[in-house]
Coordinates of C-alpha atoms in Angstrom, one line a residue:
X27 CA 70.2 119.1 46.0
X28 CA 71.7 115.6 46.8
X29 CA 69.2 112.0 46.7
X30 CA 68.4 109.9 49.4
X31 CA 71.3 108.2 48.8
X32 CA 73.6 111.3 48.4
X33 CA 73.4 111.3 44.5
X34 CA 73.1 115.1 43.2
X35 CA 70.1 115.7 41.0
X36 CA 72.5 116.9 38.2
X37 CA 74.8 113.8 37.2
X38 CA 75.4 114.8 33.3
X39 CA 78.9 114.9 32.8
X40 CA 80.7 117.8 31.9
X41 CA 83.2 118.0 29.1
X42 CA 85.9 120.8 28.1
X43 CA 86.3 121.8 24.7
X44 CA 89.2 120.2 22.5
X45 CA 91.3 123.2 23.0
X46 CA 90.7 123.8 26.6
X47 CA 92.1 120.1 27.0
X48 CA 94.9 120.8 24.9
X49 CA 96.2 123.7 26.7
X50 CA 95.5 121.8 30.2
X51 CA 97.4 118.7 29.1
X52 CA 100.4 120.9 27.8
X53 CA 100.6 122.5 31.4
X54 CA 100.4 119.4 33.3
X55 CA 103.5 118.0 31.3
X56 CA 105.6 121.2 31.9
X57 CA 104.4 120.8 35.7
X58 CA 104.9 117.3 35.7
X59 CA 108.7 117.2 33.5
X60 CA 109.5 120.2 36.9
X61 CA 108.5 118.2 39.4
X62 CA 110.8 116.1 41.5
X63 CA 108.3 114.0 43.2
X64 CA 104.9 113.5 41.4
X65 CA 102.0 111.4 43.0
X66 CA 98.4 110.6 41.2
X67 CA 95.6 109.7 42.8
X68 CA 92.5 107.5 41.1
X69 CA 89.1 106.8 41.7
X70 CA 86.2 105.2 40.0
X71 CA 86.8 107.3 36.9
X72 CA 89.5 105.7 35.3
X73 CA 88.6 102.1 35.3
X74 CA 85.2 103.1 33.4
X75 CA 86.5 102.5 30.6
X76 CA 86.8 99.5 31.0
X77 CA 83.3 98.6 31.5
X78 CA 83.2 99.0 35.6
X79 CA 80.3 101.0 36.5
X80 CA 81.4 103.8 38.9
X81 CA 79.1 104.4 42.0
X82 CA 78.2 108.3 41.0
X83 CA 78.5 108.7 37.4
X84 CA 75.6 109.3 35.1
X85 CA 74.8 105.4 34.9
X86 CA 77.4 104.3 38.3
X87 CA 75.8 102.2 41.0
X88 CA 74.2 104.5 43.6
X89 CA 72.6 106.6 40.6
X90 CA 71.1 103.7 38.7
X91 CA 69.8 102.7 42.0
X92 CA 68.1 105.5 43.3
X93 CA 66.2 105.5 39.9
X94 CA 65.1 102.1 40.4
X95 CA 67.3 100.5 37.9
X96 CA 70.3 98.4 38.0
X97 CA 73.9 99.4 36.5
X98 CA 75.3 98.2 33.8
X99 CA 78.7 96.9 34.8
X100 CA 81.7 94.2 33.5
X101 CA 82.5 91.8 36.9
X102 CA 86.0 92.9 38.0
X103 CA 88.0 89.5 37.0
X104 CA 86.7 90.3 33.3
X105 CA 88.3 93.8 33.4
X106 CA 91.6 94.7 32.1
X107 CA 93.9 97.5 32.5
X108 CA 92.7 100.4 30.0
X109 CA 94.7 102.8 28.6
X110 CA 94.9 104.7 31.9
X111 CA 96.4 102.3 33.6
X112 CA 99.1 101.5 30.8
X113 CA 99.7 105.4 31.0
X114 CA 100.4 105.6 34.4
X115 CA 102.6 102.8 33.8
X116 CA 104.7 104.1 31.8
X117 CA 105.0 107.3 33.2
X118 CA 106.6 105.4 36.2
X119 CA 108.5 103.5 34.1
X120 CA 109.9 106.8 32.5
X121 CA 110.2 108.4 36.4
X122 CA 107.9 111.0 35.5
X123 CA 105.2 109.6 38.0
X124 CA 106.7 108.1 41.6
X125 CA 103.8 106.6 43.4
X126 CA 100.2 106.1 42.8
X127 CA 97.1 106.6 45.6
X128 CA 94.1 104.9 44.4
X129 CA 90.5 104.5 45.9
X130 CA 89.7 101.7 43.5
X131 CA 90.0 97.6 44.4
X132 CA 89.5 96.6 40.9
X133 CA 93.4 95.8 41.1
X134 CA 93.9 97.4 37.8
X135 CA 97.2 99.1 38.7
X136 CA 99.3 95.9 40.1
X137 CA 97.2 94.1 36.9
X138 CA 99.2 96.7 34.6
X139 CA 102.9 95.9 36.0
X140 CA 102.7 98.9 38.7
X141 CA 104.9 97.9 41.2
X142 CA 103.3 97.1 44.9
X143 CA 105.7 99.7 46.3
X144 CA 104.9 102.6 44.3
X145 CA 100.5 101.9 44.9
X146 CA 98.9 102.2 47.9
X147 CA 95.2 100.8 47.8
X148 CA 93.1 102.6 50.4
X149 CA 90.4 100.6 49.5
X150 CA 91.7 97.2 49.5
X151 CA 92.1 95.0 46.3
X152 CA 89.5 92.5 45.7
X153 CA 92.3 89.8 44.5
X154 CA 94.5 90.0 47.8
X155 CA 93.8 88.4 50.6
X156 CA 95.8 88.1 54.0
X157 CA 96.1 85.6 56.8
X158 CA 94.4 87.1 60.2
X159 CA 97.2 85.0 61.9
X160 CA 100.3 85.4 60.4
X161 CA 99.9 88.2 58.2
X162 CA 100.7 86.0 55.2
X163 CA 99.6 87.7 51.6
X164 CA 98.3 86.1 48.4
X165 CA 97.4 87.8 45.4
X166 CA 94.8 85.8 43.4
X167 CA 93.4 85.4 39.7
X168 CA 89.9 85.8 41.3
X169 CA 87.8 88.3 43.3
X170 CA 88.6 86.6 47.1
X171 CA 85.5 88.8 48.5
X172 CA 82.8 86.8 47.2
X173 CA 82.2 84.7 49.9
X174 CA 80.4 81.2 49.3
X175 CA 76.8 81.2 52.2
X176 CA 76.2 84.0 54.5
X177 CA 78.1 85.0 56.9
X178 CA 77.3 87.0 60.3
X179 CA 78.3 90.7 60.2
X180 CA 81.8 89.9 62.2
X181 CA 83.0 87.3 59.9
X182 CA 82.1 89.2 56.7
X183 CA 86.3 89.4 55.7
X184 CA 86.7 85.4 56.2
X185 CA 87.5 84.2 52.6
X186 CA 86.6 80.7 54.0
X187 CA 90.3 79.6 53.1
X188 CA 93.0 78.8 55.0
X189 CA 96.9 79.8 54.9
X190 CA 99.3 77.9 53.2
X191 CA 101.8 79.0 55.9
X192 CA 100.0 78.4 59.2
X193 CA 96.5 77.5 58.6
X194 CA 95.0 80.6 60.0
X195 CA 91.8 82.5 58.8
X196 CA 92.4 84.5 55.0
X197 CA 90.5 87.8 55.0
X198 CA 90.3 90.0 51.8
X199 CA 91.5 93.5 52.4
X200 CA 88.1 94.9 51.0
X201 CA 87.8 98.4 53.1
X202 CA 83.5 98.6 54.2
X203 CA 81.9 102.1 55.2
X204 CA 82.7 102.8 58.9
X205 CA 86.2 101.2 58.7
X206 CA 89.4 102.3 59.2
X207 CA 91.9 102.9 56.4
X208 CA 94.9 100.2 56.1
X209 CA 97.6 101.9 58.4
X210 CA 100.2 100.8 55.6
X211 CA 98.5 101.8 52.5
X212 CA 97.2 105.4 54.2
X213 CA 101.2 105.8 55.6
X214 CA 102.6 105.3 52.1
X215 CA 100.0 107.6 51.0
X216 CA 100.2 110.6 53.5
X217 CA 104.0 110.1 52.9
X218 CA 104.4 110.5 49.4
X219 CA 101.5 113.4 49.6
X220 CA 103.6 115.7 51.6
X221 CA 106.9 114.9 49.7
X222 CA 104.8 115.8 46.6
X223 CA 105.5 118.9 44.6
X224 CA 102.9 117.8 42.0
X225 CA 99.9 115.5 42.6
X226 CA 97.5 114.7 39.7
X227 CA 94.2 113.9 41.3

C-alpha cells in the first residue's frame, strides 16, 4: 500500500537475470533495426547514474523523505551526461532512434549533443529560460530556477533577469504540480508517439 506521500511500501529494486537481459536486449535491436520511426521516452531512471537522486527509487527524494531522511543527490550543474545519454546519442546519430520524450529537466539530453528538435522536455529544463514578453530563449551554464529571496506564489517562474532583446521578465520553463504541459514540447511529443512503430519507454 502506498505512503503518505504516495511512496509504495516495497521500493527494492528488481533486477533480471543476465540472460533474461540478454535475450531482451537482442529483441529490442531486431525491433528497433525494423522500425521506421522509433521514439524513447526517459525519466528519473537514467540520469541516476549520474549521481541525481530520483524522486521514487529506493533512496529518490519522496522515499528518503517519508523516512525522515534526506537524499543523497549531485546538484544538476555538477552532473554530466552518463552513458545513457551518450547511447541515445548515438543511436540518433546512427538513425536508429528519431526523437526523444523525456520527463527529466536535468538537461542531460541537449548536454549530450541531442539536437533541440529531436527532444521534447515535458518537464522544462532547468538551464533554459524564456522572456514572458517576447518569447526570447536562452540556454544557460547554470540552473536559472534557483531564484535569489522569496518570491510570492505568482512570481515563482521570474528568474529575476531581464532579456537581452526587449527587457522583459525571464522565466525558467520548470513545469510545478498542477500545471499544464508546454503546448510545444507535449505537440512534438504526441506527434512523434503516434507516427511511432516502436517506442522504448
Amino acid at each position: 500500500r502506498p505512503s503518505r506521500l504516495g511512496v509504495p511500501d516495497d521500493t527494492a529494486e528488481k533486477h533480471d537475470d543476465d540472460a533474461k537481459v540478454a535475450a531482451d536486449v537482442r529483441r529490442c535491436a531486431e525491433l528497433v533495426r525494423a522500425a521506421r520511426h522509433v521514439v524513447v521516452s526517459t525519466g528519473a531512471g537514467l540520469s541516476t547514474s549520474t549521481g541525481i537522486a530520483s524522486f521514487r527509487g529506493p533512496k529518490g527524494m519522496w522515499t528518503m523523505k517519508e523516512r525522515g531522511l534526506q537524499a543523497e543527490t549531485l546538484a544538476l550543474e555538477a552532473a554530466a551526461p552518463a552513458v545513457g545519454h551518450m547511447a541515445l546519442k548515438a543511436l540518433l546519430d546512427a538513425r536508429l532512434v528519431h526523437f526523444i520524450v523525456s520527463q527529466n529537466v536535468d538537461g542531460l539530453h541537449l548536454r549530450s549533443g541531442v539536437p533541440a528538435a529531436q527532444l521534447a522536455e515535458l518537464h522544462g529544463n532547468c538551464y533554459l529560460e524564456a522572456c514572458a514578453a517576447c518569447g526570447a530563449r536562452a540556454l544557460r551554464d547554470y540552473d536559472v530556477s534557483r531564484h535569489k529571496g522569496a518570491r510570492p506564489l505568482e512570481h515563482r517562474h521570474s528568474t529575476g533577469r531581464a532579456c537581452d532583446a526587449c527587457g522583459g521578465d525571464m522565466r525558467d520553463s520548470i513545469i510545478h504540480f498542477g500545471e499544464s504541459l508546454p503546448a510545444a514540447a507535449l505537440s512534438d511529443a504526441l506527434t512523434h508517439s503516434r507516427r511511432a512503430d516502436v517506442h522504448i519507454v
